[in-house]
CSV table of C-alpha atoms in Angstrom, one decimal:
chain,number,residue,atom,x,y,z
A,1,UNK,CA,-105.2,101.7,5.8
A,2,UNK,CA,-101.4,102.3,6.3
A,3,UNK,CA,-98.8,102.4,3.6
A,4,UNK,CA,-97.2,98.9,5.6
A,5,UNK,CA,-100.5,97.0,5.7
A,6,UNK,CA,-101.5,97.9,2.0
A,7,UNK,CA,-98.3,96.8,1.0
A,8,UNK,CA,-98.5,93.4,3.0
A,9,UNK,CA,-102.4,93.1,1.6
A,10,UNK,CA,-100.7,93.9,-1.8
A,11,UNK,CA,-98.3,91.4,-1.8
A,12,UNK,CA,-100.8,88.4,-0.1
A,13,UNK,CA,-102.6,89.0,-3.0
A,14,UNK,CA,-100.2,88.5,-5.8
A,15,UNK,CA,-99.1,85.3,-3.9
A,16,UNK,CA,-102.7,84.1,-3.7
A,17,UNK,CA,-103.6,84.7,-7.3
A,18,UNK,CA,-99.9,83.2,-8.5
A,19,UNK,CA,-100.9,80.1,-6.5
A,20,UNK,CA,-104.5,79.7,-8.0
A,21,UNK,CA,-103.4,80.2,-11.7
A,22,UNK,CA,-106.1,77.8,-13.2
A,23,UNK,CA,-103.9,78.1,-16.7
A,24,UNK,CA,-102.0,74.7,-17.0
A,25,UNK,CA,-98.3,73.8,-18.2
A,26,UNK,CA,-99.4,71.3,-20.1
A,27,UNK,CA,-101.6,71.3,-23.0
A,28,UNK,CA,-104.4,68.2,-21.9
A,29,UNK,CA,-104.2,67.8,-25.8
A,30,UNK,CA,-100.4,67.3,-25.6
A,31,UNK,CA,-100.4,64.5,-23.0
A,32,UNK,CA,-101.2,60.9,-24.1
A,33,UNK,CA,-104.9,60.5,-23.5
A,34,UNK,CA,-105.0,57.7,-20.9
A,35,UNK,CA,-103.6,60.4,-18.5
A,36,UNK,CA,-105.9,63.3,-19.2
A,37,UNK,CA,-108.1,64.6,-16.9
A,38,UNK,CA,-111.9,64.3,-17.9
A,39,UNK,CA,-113.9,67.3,-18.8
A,40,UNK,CA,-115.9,69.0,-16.3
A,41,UNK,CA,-112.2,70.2,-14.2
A,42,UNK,CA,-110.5,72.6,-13.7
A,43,UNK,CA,-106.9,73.2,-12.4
A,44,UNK,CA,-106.4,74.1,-8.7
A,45,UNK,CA,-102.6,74.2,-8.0
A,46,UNK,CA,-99.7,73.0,-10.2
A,47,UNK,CA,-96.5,71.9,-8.2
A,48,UNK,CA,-92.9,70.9,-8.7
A,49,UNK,CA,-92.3,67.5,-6.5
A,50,UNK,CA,-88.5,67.3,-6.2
A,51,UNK,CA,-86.8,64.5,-3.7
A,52,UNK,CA,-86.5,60.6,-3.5
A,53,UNK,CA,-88.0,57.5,-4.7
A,54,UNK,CA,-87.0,54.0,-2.9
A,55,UNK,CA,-87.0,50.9,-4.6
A,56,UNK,CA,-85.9,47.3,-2.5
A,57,UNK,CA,-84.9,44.1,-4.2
A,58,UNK,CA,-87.6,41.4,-3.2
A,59,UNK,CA,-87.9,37.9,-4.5
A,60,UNK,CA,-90.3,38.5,-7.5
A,61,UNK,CA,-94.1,37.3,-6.9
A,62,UNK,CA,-94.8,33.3,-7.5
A,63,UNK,CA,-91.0,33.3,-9.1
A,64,UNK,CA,-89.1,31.6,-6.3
A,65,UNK,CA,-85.4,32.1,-7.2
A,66,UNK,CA,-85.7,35.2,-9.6
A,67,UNK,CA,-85.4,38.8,-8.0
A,68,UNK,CA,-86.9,42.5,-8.8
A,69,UNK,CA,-86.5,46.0,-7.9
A,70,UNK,CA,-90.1,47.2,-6.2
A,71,UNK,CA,-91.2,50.4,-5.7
A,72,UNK,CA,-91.8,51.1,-2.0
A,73,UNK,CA,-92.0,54.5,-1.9
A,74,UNK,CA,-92.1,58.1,-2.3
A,75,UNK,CA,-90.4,61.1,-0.4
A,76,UNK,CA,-90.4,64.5,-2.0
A,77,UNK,CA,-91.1,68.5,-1.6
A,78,UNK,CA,-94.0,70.4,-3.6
A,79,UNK,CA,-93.0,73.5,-4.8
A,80,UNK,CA,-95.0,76.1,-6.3
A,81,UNK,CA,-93.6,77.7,-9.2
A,82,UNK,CA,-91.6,80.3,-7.7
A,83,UNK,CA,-89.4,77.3,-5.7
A,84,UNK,CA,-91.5,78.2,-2.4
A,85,UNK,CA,-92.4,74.7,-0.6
A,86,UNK,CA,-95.9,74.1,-0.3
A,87,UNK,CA,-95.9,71.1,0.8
A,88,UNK,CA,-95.3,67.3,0.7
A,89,UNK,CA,-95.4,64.0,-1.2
A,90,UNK,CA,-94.8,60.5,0.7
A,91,UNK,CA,-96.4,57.3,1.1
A,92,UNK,CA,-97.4,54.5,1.1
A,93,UNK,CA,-100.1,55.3,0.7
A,94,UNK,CA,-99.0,57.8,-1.8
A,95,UNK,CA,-100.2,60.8,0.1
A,96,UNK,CA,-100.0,64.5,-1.1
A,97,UNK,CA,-99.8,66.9,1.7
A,98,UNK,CA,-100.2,71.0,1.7
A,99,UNK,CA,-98.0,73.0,4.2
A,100,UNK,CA,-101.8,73.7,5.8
A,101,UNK,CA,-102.1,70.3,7.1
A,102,UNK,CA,-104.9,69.4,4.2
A,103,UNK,CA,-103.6,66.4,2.6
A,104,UNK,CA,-105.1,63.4,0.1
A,105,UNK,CA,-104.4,60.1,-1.0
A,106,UNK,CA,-105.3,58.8,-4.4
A,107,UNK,CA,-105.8,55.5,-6.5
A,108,UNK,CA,-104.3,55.2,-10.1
A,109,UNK,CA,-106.4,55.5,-13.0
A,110,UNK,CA,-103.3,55.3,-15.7
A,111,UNK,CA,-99.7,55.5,-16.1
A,112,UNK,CA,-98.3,56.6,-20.5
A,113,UNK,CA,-94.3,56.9,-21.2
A,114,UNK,CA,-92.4,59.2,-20.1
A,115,UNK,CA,-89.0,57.9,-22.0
A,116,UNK,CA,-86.0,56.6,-21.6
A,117,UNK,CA,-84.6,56.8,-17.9
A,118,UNK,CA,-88.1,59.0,-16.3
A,119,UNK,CA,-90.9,57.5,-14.3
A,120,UNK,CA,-94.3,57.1,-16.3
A,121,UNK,CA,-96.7,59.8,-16.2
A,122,UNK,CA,-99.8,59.3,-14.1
A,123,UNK,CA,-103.0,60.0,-13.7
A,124,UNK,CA,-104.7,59.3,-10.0
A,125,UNK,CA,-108.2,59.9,-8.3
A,126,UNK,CA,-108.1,61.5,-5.4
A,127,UNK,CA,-110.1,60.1,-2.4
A,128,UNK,CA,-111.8,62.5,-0.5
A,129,UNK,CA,-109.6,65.2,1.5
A,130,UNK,CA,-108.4,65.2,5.1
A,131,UNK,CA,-108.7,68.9,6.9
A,132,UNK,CA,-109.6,71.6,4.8
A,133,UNK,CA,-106.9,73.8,2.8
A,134,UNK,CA,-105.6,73.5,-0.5
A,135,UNK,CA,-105.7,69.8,-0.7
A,136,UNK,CA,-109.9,69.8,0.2
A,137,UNK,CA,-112.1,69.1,-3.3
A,138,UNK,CA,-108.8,68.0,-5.4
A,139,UNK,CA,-110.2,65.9,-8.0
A,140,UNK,CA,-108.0,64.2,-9.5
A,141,UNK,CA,-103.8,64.7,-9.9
A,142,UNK,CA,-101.4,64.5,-13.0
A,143,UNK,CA,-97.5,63.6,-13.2
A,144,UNK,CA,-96.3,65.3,-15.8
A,145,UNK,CA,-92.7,66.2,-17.0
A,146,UNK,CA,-90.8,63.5,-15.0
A,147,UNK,CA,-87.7,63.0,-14.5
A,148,UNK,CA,-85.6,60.4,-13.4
A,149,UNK,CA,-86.8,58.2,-10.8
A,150,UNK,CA,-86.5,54.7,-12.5
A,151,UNK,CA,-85.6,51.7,-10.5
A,152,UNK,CA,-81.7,51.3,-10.3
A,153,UNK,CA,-79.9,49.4,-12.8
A,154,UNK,CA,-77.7,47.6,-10.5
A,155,UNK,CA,-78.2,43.9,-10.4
A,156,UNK,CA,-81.2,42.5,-7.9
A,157,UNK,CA,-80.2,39.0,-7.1
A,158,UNK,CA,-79.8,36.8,-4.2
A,159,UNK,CA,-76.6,38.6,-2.8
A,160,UNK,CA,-78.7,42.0,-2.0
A,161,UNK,CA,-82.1,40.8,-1.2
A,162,UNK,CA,-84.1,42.9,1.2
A,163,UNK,CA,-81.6,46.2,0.4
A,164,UNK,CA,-82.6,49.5,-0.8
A,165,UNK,CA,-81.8,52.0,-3.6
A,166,UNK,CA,-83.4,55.5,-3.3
A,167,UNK,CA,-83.1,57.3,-6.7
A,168,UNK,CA,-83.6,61.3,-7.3
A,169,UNK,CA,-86.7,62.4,-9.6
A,170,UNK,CA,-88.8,65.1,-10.4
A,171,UNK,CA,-92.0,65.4,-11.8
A,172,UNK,CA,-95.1,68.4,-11.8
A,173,UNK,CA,-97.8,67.8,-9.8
A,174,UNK,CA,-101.4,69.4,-11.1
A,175,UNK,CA,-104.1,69.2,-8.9
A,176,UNK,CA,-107.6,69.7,-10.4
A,177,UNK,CA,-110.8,70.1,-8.9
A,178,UNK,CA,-114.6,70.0,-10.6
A,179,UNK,CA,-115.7,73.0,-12.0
């Protein structure tokens, strides 16, 4: 093997096994327990979603007359923890997407506090993959470490029905898979 190609093998590797760290951020014991992931996983991937949520005001369900700020969706880039873009997160359906073209779609288990002004943290169950990639076997996904997000504090009424507010957020995406 040439000098070039063991260097390019080198480095493939060090990305690979920087990708696949199964050692999460956050402590399972530090997070409130309504978001932990059961036992019997293990962490695949752990991502930095940085972008946009977008909330519209819509008359508020069987309240004629009053008005709320609804979620309708999410538009953001995964990052692995160097800053590199791995891939996507966007819905609905809330869909999380790898640069591969694997991608999955999940249904929440629980939301806990985050605080003051930062999007709840969340635990989802992932329905089965589409392709196969990084995204194929993922388990279940945590939102950790939000940040920003909420729905906007300007006034919903009558005036601005129908209009939409996209806010800026971050949050840490872990994926985990059975082990």
């Amino acid at each position: 093997m040439n000098a070039s190609i063991s260097a390019v093998a080198i480095a493939s590797a060090a990305v690979l096994l920087s990708a696949c760290s199964t050692t999460p951020m956050y402590s399972q014991e530090t997070l409130p327990a309504s978001v932990q992931v059961p036992s019997g996983h293990r962490v695949a991937m752990q991502t930095v979603g940085a972008g946009d949520i977008t909330y519209q005001c819509r008359v508020k369900k069987d309240m004629a007359g009053q008005f709320e700020w609804v979620f309708v969706g999410p538009d953001a880039i995964l990052s692995d923890r160097s800053g590199n873009a791995v891939g996507k997160y966007y819905g609905p359906p809330a869909t999380w997407e790898s640069n591969d073209g694997s991608k999955v779609t999940a249904t929440q288990v629980a939301v806990a506090p985050a605080g003051t002004g930062h999007i709840p943290l969340q635990l989802v169950k992932a329905n089965p993959a589409v392709g196969s990639g990084a995204m194929s076997g993922v388990t279940y996904i945590q939102r950790v470490a939000t940040k920003g997000g909420v729905a906007p504090a300007l006034a919903c009424s009558a005036a601005n029905l129908d209009s939409k507010v996209i806010v800026k957020y971050q949050a840490d995406y872990i994926f985990w898979k059975a082990a």
